[in-house]
PDB file of C-alpha atoms in Angstrom:
ATOM      1  CA  MET A   1      40.716 -30.543 -20.543  1.00 88.00           C
ATOM      2  CA  ARG A   2      41.962 -29.745 -17.066  1.00 96.00           C
ATOM      3  CA  LYS A   3      41.119 -26.390 -15.416  1.00 97.00           C
ATOM      4  CA  ILE A   4      43.851 -24.469 -14.197  1.00 98.00           C
ATOM      5  CA  VAL A   5      41.760 -22.954 -10.372  1.00 98.00           C
ATOM      6  CA  ILE A   6      44.036 -20.641  -8.585  1.00 98.00           C
ATOM      7  CA  ALA A   7      41.954 -19.812  -5.562  1.00 98.00           C
ATOM      8  CA  GLY A   8      43.012 -16.924  -2.964  1.00 98.00           C
ATOM      9  CA  ASN A   9      41.714 -18.490   0.551  1.00 98.00           C
ATOM     10  CA  TRP A  10      41.473 -15.352   2.573  1.00 98.00           C
ATOM     11  CA  LYS A  11      40.732 -17.332   5.596  1.00 98.00           C
ATOM     12  CA  MET A  12      39.469 -14.615   8.436  1.00 98.00           C
ATOM     13  CA  PHE A  13      40.918 -11.549   6.915  1.00 98.00           C
ATOM     14  CA  LYS A  14      40.497  -8.696   5.796  1.00 98.00           C
ATOM     15  CA  THR A  15      37.858  -5.910   6.255  1.00 98.00           C
ATOM     16  CA  GLN A  16      35.157  -4.487   3.708  1.00 98.00           C
ATOM     17  CA  ALA A  17      37.715  -1.410   3.059  1.00 98.00           C
ATOM     18  CA  GLU A  18      41.447  -3.759   3.063  1.00 98.00           C
ATOM     19  CA  SER A  19      39.448  -5.839   1.223  1.00 98.00           C
ATOM     20  CA  GLU A  20      38.567  -2.845  -1.669  1.00 97.00           C
ATOM     21  CA  GLU A  21      42.068  -2.158  -1.338  1.00 97.00           C
ATOM     22  CA  PHE A  22      43.521  -5.518  -2.246  1.00 98.00           C
ATOM     23  CA  LEU A  23      41.466  -5.490  -5.307  1.00 97.00           C
ATOM     24  CA  ARG A  24      42.713  -1.943  -6.420  1.00 96.00           C
ATOM     25  CA  GLY A  25      45.938  -3.093  -5.560  1.00 97.00           C
ATOM     26  CA  PHE A  26      44.956  -6.538  -7.573  1.00 97.00           C
ATOM     27  CA  LEU A  27      43.328  -5.773 -10.423  1.00 96.00           C
ATOM     28  CA  PRO A  28      45.950  -3.926 -12.912  1.00 96.00           C
ATOM     29  CA  HIS A  29      47.796  -7.537 -12.628  1.00 96.00           C
ATOM     30  CA  LEU A  30      45.925  -9.810 -14.703  1.00 96.00           C
ATOM     31  CA  GLU A  31      45.721  -7.510 -17.702  1.00 93.00           C
ATOM     32  CA  ASP A  32      48.189 -10.033 -19.064  1.00 93.00           C
ATOM     33  CA  THR A  33      47.327 -13.855 -17.312  1.00 96.00           C
ATOM     34  CA  PRO A  34      46.341 -15.846 -19.836  1.00 96.00           C
ATOM     35  CA  ASP A  35      42.855 -16.664 -20.051  1.00 94.00           C
ATOM     36  CA  GLU A  36      43.000 -20.540 -19.493  1.00 95.00           C
ATOM     37  CA  ARG A  37      43.685 -19.639 -15.595  1.00 98.00           C
ATOM     38  CA  GLU A  38      40.302 -19.954 -13.009  1.00 98.00           C
ATOM     39  CA  VAL A  39      41.411 -17.156 -10.494  1.00 98.00           C
ATOM     40  CA  LEU A  40      39.309 -17.186  -7.739  1.00 98.00           C
ATOM     41  CA  LEU A  41      38.849 -15.100  -4.207  1.00 98.00           C
ATOM     42  CA  CYS A  42      37.409 -16.281  -1.420  1.00 98.00           C
ATOM     43  CA  PRO A  43      37.126 -13.532   1.418  1.00 98.00           C
ATOM     44  CA  PRO A  44      35.357 -14.058   4.462  1.00 98.00           C
ATOM     45  CA  PHE A  45      31.097 -13.339   4.831  1.00 98.00           C
ATOM     46  CA  THR A  46      30.940  -9.687   5.262  1.00 98.00           C
ATOM     47  CA  ASP A  47      34.165  -9.796   2.022  1.00 98.00           C
ATOM     48  CA  LEU A  48      30.962 -10.978  -0.772  1.00 98.00           C
ATOM     49  CA  SER A  49      29.083  -8.005  -1.352  1.00 96.00           C
ATOM     50  CA  VAL A  50      31.569  -6.147  -1.675  1.00 95.00           C
ATOM     51  CA  LEU A  51      33.637  -8.052  -3.841  1.00 97.00           C
ATOM     52  CA  SER A  52      30.950  -9.051  -6.080  1.00 96.00           C
ATOM     53  CA  LYS A  53      29.999  -4.751  -6.880  1.00 94.00           C
ATOM     54  CA  TYR A  54      33.949  -4.826  -7.070  1.00 93.00           C
ATOM     55  CA  LEU A  55      35.123  -7.606  -9.754  1.00 93.00           C
ATOM     56  CA  HIS A  56      31.370  -8.177 -11.641  1.00 87.00           C
ATOM     57  CA  GLY A  57      32.192  -8.092 -15.149  1.00 86.00           C
ATOM     58  CA  SER A  58      35.438  -8.911 -14.228  1.00 92.00           C
ATOM     59  CA  ARG A  59      37.536 -12.158 -15.083  1.00 91.00           C
ATOM     60  CA  ILE A  60      37.254 -13.162 -10.445  1.00 97.00           C
ATOM     61  CA  GLN A  61      34.728 -15.294  -9.444  1.00 97.00           C
ATOM     62  CA  LEU A  62      34.279 -15.265  -5.861  1.00 98.00           C
ATOM     63  CA  GLY A  63      34.036 -18.083  -3.815  1.00 98.00           C
ATOM     64  CA  ALA A  64      32.856 -18.650   0.461  1.00 98.00           C
ATOM     65  CA  GLN A  65      34.884 -20.227   2.521  1.00 98.00           C
ATOM     66  CA  ASN A  66      32.097 -22.854   3.886  1.00 98.00           C
ATOM     67  CA  VAL A  67      27.966 -24.007   3.096  1.00 98.00           C
ATOM     68  CA  HIS A  68      25.145 -25.157   5.116  1.00 98.00           C
ATOM     69  CA  TRP A  69      23.767 -28.275   3.240  1.00 98.00           C
ATOM     70  CA  GLU A  70      19.842 -26.658   3.929  1.00 98.00           C
ATOM     71  CA  GLU A  71      18.874 -23.561   2.332  1.00 95.00           C
ATOM     72  CA  ASN A  72      17.205 -22.125   5.433  1.00 97.00           C
ATOM     73  CA  GLY A  73      16.061 -23.500   9.590  1.00 98.00           C
ATOM     74  CA  ALA A  74      18.166 -22.635  13.017  1.00 98.00           C
ATOM     75  CA  TYR A  75      21.557 -22.895  12.236  1.00 98.00           C
ATOM     76  CA  THR A  76      23.002 -20.307  14.324  1.00 98.00           C
ATOM     77  CA  GLY A  77      26.656 -18.846  12.104  1.00 96.00           C
ATOM     78  CA  GLU A  78      25.857 -20.875   9.542  1.00 97.00           C
ATOM     79  CA  ILE A  79      25.316 -19.310   5.340  1.00 98.00           C
ATOM     80  CA  SER A  80      22.963 -21.258   2.705  1.00 98.00           C
ATOM     81  CA  PRO A  81      24.001 -22.226  -0.893  1.00 98.00           C
ATOM     82  CA  LEU A  82      20.428 -19.490  -1.671  1.00 98.00           C
ATOM     83  CA  MET A  83      22.516 -17.065   0.126  1.00 98.00           C
ATOM     84  CA  LEU A  84      25.780 -17.529  -1.687  1.00 98.00           C
ATOM     85  CA  THR A  85      24.075 -17.234  -5.015  1.00 98.00           C
ATOM     86  CA  GLU A  86      22.587 -14.380  -4.452  1.00 97.00           C
ATOM     87  CA  ILE A  87      25.606 -12.732  -3.509  1.00 96.00           C
ATOM     88  CA  GLY A  88      27.727 -13.892  -6.412  1.00 96.00           C
ATOM     89  CA  ALA A  89      29.412 -16.735  -4.643  1.00 97.00           C
ATOM     90  CA  ARG A  90      29.900 -19.267  -7.443  1.00 98.00           C
ATOM     91  CA  PHE A  91      32.707 -21.567  -6.009  1.00 98.00           C
ATOM     92  CA  VAL A  92      32.543 -22.452  -2.354  1.00 98.00           C
ATOM     93  CA  ILE A  93      35.591 -24.398  -0.562  1.00 98.00           C
ATOM     94  CA  VAL A  94      33.878 -27.124   1.882  1.00 98.00           C
ATOM     95  CA  GLY A  95      36.492 -29.678   4.221  1.00 98.00           C
ATOM     96  CA  HIS A  96      38.903 -27.422   4.410  1.00 97.00           C
ATOM     97  CA  SER A  97      41.454 -28.349   7.385  1.00 94.00           C
ATOM     98  CA  GLU A  98      40.466 -25.143   9.546  1.00 95.00           C
ATOM     99  CA  ARG A  99      36.992 -26.833   9.274  1.00 96.00           C
ATOM    100  CA  ARG A 100      37.278 -30.555  10.624  1.00 95.00           C
ATOM    101  CA  GLN A 101      40.513 -29.651  12.752  1.00 93.00           C
ATOM    102  CA  TYR A 102      38.842 -26.057  15.277  1.00 95.00           C
ATOM    103  CA  PHE A 103      34.469 -27.267  13.956  1.00 96.00           C
ATOM    104  CA  GLY A 104      34.267 -30.386  14.558  1.00 96.00           C
ATOM    105  CA  GLU A 105      34.246 -31.472   9.952  1.00 97.00           C
ATOM    106  CA  THR A 106      33.818 -34.797   9.390  1.00 98.00           C
ATOM    107  CA  ASP A 107      33.744 -36.782   6.018  1.00 98.00           C
ATOM    108  CA  ALA A 108      29.687 -37.061   6.393  1.00 98.00           C
ATOM    109  CA  THR A 109      29.022 -33.251   7.280  1.00 98.00           C
ATOM    110  CA  VAL A 110      32.111 -32.419   4.329  1.00 98.00           C
ATOM    111  CA  ASN A 111      29.629 -35.493   2.340  1.00 98.00           C
ATOM    112  CA  LEU A 112      26.301 -33.156   3.044  1.00 98.00           C
ATOM    113  CA  ARG A 113      27.890 -29.753   1.997  1.00 98.00           C
ATOM    114  CA  LEU A 114      29.225 -30.882  -1.562  1.00 98.00           C
ATOM    115  CA  LYS A 115      25.894 -32.521  -2.373  1.00 98.00           C
ATOM    116  CA  ALA A 116      24.783 -28.467  -1.364  1.00 98.00           C
ATOM    117  CA  ALA A 117      26.055 -26.410  -2.754  1.00 98.00           C
ATOM    118  CA  GLN A 118      26.043 -28.210  -6.376  1.00 98.00           C
ATOM    119  CA  LYS A 119      21.952 -28.465  -6.249  1.00 98.00           C
ATOM    120  CA  TYR A 120      22.092 -25.376  -6.411  1.00 98.00           C
ATOM    121  CA  GLY A 121      24.986 -23.418  -8.410  1.00 98.00           C
ATOM    122  CA  LEU A 122      28.050 -23.586  -6.661  1.00 98.00           C
ATOM    123  CA  THR A 123      31.527 -25.421  -7.984  1.00 98.00           C
ATOM    124  CA  PRO A 124      32.381 -26.733  -4.440  1.00 98.00           C
ATOM    125  CA  ILE A 125      36.514 -27.678  -3.771  1.00 99.00           C
ATOM    126  CA  LEU A 126      36.265 -29.941  -1.612  1.00 98.00           C
ATOM    127  CA  CYS A 127      40.322 -30.341   1.002  1.00 98.00           C
ATOM    128  CA  VAL A 128      41.767 -33.571   1.855  1.00 98.00           C
ATOM    129  CA  GLY A 129      45.001 -34.082   2.892  1.00 96.00           C
ATOM    130  CA  GLU A 130      46.908 -35.522   6.612  1.00 95.00           C
ATOM    131  CA  THR A 131      48.427 -34.453   9.899  1.00 89.00           C
ATOM    132  CA  LYS A 132      51.938 -34.759  10.383  1.00 88.00           C
ATOM    133  CA  GLU A 133      51.767 -37.537  12.759  1.00 89.00           C
ATOM    134  CA  GLN A 134      49.516 -39.261  10.493  1.00 92.00           C
ATOM    135  CA  ARG A 135      51.901 -39.159   7.423  1.00 90.00           C
ATOM    136  CA  ASP A 136      54.847 -40.175   9.421  1.00 89.00           C
ATOM    137  CA  GLY A 137      52.665 -42.643  10.640  1.00 94.00           C
ATOM    138  CA  GLY A 138      52.348 -44.176   6.385  1.00 93.00           C
ATOM    139  CA  LYS A 139      48.975 -43.201   6.687  1.00 91.00           C
ATOM    140  CA  THR A 140      48.546 -40.388   3.957  1.00 94.00           C
ATOM    141  CA  GLU A 141      47.385 -42.469   1.630  1.00 94.00           C
ATOM    142  CA  SER A 142      44.977 -44.699   3.804  1.00 96.00           C
ATOM    143  CA  LEU A 143      44.165 -40.852   4.852  1.00 95.00           C
ATOM    144  CA  ILE A 144      43.484 -39.837   1.692  1.00 96.00           C
ATOM    145  CA  LEU A 145      40.868 -42.753   0.299  1.00 96.00           C
ATOM    146  CA  SER A 146      39.610 -42.724   2.900  1.00 97.00           C
ATOM    147  CA  GLN A 147      37.559 -38.595   3.047  1.00 97.00           C
ATOM    148  CA  LEU A 148      36.989 -39.330  -0.778  1.00 98.00           C
ATOM    149  CA  GLU A 149      35.554 -42.167  -0.806  1.00 98.00           C
ATOM    150  CA  LYS A 150      33.009 -40.948   2.226  1.00 98.00           C
ATOM    151  CA  GLY A 151      33.435 -37.389   0.626  1.00 98.00           C
ATOM    152  CA  LEU A 152      32.077 -38.184  -3.014  1.00 98.00           C
ATOM    153  CA  VAL A 153      29.643 -40.113  -2.185  1.00 98.00           C
ATOM    154  CA  ASN A 154      26.457 -39.180  -4.680  1.00 98.00           C
ATOM    155  CA  VAL A 155      29.022 -35.873  -5.441  1.00 98.00           C
ATOM    156  CA  ASP A 156      28.735 -35.149  -9.338  1.00 98.00           C
ATOM    157  CA  GLN A 157      32.750 -34.806 -10.231  1.00 98.00           C
ATOM    158  CA  ASP A 158      31.545 -32.663 -13.076  1.00 98.00           C
ATOM    159  CA  ASN A 159      31.481 -29.917 -11.106  1.00 98.00           C
ATOM    160  CA  LEU A 160      33.915 -30.269  -8.812  1.00 98.00           C
ATOM    161  CA  VAL A 161      37.866 -28.763  -8.314  1.00 98.00           C
ATOM    162  CA  ILE A 162      39.385 -31.234  -5.372  1.00 98.00           C
ATOM    163  CA  ALA A 163      42.072 -29.462  -2.822  1.00 98.00           C
ATOM    164  CA  TYR A 164      45.761 -31.467  -1.599  1.00 97.00           C
ATOM    165  CA  GLU A 165      46.546 -29.683   1.470  1.00 94.00           C
ATOM    166  CA  PRO A 166      48.931 -31.730   3.878  1.00 93.00           C
ATOM    167  CA  ILE A 167      48.197 -30.146   6.579  1.00 89.00           C
ATOM    168  CA  TRP A 168      51.283 -30.249   8.349  1.00 85.00           C
ATOM    169  CA  ALA A 169      52.664 -27.853   5.758  1.00 82.00           C
ATOM    170  CA  ILE A 170      49.542 -25.555   5.575  1.00 80.00           C
ATOM    171  CA  GLY A 171      50.613 -21.940   6.946  1.00 73.00           C
ATOM    172  CA  THR A 172      54.362 -23.503   8.239  1.00 74.00           C
ATOM    173  CA  GLY A 173      56.545 -22.356   6.593  1.00 69.00           C
ATOM    174  CA  ASP A 174      57.187 -26.050   4.874  1.00 71.00           C
ATOM    175  CA  THR A 175      55.809 -26.948   1.493  1.00 68.00           C
ATOM    176  CA  CYS A 176      56.044 -30.838   0.652  1.00 87.00           C
ATOM    177  CA  GLU A 177      58.149 -31.541  -2.203  1.00 93.00           C
ATOM    178  CA  VAL A 178      56.836 -30.849  -5.229  1.00 95.00           C
ATOM    179  CA  THR A 179      56.937 -34.760  -6.593  1.00 96.00           C
ATOM    180  CA  GLU A 180      55.285 -35.389  -3.772  1.00 95.00           C
ATOM    181  CA  ALA A 181      52.605 -33.193  -3.958  1.00 96.00           C
ATOM    182  CA  ASN A 182      52.294 -34.511  -7.071  1.00 97.00           C
ATOM    183  CA  ARG A 183      52.932 -38.100  -6.484  1.00 97.00           C
ATOM    184  CA  VAL A 184      50.139 -37.901  -3.738  1.00 97.00           C
ATOM    185  CA  ILE A 185      47.299 -35.417  -6.355  1.00 98.00           C
ATOM    186  CA  GLY A 186      47.814 -38.441  -8.760  1.00 98.00           C
ATOM    187  CA  LEU A 187      46.923 -40.632  -6.186  1.00 97.00           C
ATOM    188  CA  ILE A 188      43.590 -39.298  -6.148  1.00 98.00           C
ATOM    189  CA  ARG A 189      43.379 -38.378  -9.631  1.00 98.00           C
ATOM    190  CA  ASN A 190      42.980 -42.190  -9.816  1.00 97.00           C
ATOM    191  CA  GLN A 191      40.040 -43.029  -7.570  1.00 97.00           C
ATOM    192  CA  LEU A 192      37.945 -40.736  -9.359  1.00 98.00           C
ATOM    193  CA  THR A 193      35.750 -41.286 -11.399  1.00 98.00           C
ATOM    194  CA  ASN A 194      36.512 -38.276 -13.914  1.00 98.00           C
ATOM    195  CA  PRO A 195      39.548 -37.750 -15.126  1.00 95.00           C
ATOM    196  CA  ASN A 196      39.211 -34.419 -15.630  1.00 97.00           C
ATOM    197  CA  VAL A 197      38.455 -32.482 -11.720  1.00 98.00           C
ATOM    198  CA  SER A 198      41.055 -30.029 -11.632  1.00 98.00           C
ATOM    199  CA  ILE A 199      43.704 -30.935  -8.318  1.00 98.00           C
ATOM    200  CA  GLN A 200      45.117 -28.230  -6.736  1.00 98.00           C
ATOM    201  CA  TYR A 201      47.819 -27.956  -3.611  1.00 97.00           C
ATOM    202  CA  GLY A 202      47.275 -26.373  -0.557  1.00 95.00           C
ATOM    203  CA  GLY A 203      50.154 -25.414   1.456  1.00 89.00           C
ATOM    204  CA  SER A 204      53.082 -23.057   2.063  1.00 90.00           C
ATOM    205  CA  VAL A 205      52.182 -21.877  -1.881  1.00 95.00           C
ATOM    206  CA  LYS A 206      54.142 -19.083  -2.076  1.00 96.00           C
ATOM    207  CA  PRO A 207      55.967 -16.335  -5.248  1.00 97.00           C
ATOM    208  CA  ASN A 208      59.906 -18.073  -4.205  1.00 96.00           C
ATOM    209  CA  ASN A 209      57.849 -21.584  -5.020  1.00 95.00           C
ATOM    210  CA  ILE A 210      54.533 -21.576  -7.854  1.00 98.00           C
ATOM    211  CA  ASP A 211      57.245 -22.358 -10.721  1.00 98.00           C
ATOM    212  CA  GLU A 212      58.107 -24.913  -9.354  1.00 97.00           C
ATOM    213  CA  ILE A 213      54.377 -26.682  -8.082  1.00 97.00           C
ATOM    214  CA  MET A 214      53.102 -25.778 -12.067  1.00 98.00           C
ATOM    215  CA  ALA A 215      55.242 -26.952 -13.083  1.00 98.00           C
ATOM    216  CA  GLN A 216      54.298 -30.723 -12.481  1.00 98.00           C
ATOM    217  CA  PRO A 217      51.395 -32.564 -14.546  1.00 98.00           C
ATOM    218  CA  GLU A 218      49.354 -33.766 -12.090  1.00 98.00           C
ATOM    219  CA  ILE A 219      49.053 -29.739 -10.362  1.00 98.00           C
ATOM    220  CA  ASP A 220      46.112 -27.499 -12.018  1.00 98.00           C
ATOM    221  CA  GLY A 221      46.497 -24.729  -9.800  1.00 98.00           C
ATOM    222  CA  VAL A 222      46.954 -23.957  -6.460  1.00 98.00           C
ATOM    223  CA  LEU A 223      44.498 -23.466  -2.989  1.00 98.00           C
ATOM    224  CA  VAL A 224      46.480 -20.584  -1.360  1.00 97.00           C
ATOM    225  CA  GLY A 225      46.373 -18.487   1.506  1.00 96.00           C
ATOM    226  CA  GLY A 226      48.696 -16.275   3.303  1.00 96.00           C
ATOM    227  CA  ALA A 227      50.607 -15.755  -0.288  1.00 97.00           C
ATOM    228  CA  SER A 228      46.408 -14.459  -1.725  1.00 98.00           C
ATOM    229  CA  LEU A 229      46.792 -11.367   1.091  1.00 98.00           C
ATOM    230  CA  GLU A 230      49.249  -9.354  -1.083  1.00 98.00           C
ATOM    231  CA  PRO A 231      47.663  -7.383  -4.019  1.00 98.00           C
ATOM    232  CA  GLU A 232      51.360  -8.537  -5.230  1.00 98.00           C
ATOM    233  CA  SER A 233      51.966 -11.504  -4.096  1.00 98.00           C
ATOM    234  CA  PHE A 234      49.062 -12.698  -5.135  1.00 98.00           C
ATOM    235  CA  ALA A 235      49.694 -11.684  -8.468  1.00 98.00           C
ATOM    236  CA  ARG A 236      52.825 -13.186  -8.808  1.00 98.00           C
ATOM    237  CA  ILE A 237      51.254 -16.488  -8.006  1.00 98.00           C
ATOM    238  CA  VAL A 238      48.895 -16.402 -10.759  1.00 98.00           C
ATOM    239  CA  ASN A 239      50.945 -15.200 -12.901  1.00 98.00           C
ATOM    240  CA  TYR A 240      53.536 -17.778 -12.723  1.00 98.00           C
ATOM    241  CA  LYS A 241      55.319 -18.897 -15.155  1.00 95.00           C
TER     242      LYS A 241
END
């Protein structure tokens, strides 16, 4: 059975105090959330310890936004898988388009991070997706298949989540048509050796489009950016109809 995985990616937002305030507003909304929905928050590294303390014993899982492939070393600005598991993280986003675009992430380093995450007991969320230029050039399918082929070498598909995030739809207000998102996610699934990998959609997910997104048969959850920063907004997404 494919799990429903709903993740909030806070990116570079929220201080520790703001994280605590968010939880006070958000947690009460989960009382009637169906048990089969996996809910996780991926805050900045500085918020992980605060959220770990407050989420202990709750149904919300903790995730990080990146992980290095070594357990220690001279890698200024990076964080190791051991550091994440010690603090209570269970998931980690790998290869987000912003990491690829602004910080030189490649399919090769994505693969290293995926394998390291799994080695130390983390479940990675592998992000794949195309730019507007690539889509307009008819390269969506070939690019995503290449990202999968290179990124998933020696990766355990029994401990994996994939997020399809059309880059042109992230933070722009433009949402990929749900039927098109469903088609691409179906294409991704056909490339996997494990058809039960949960595949999320990410890209301007909001309370007013979540029901339509989650009605698609291939979509197993969402990776939410800006709409995960407000308790009521993210609660509505988690409690989609």
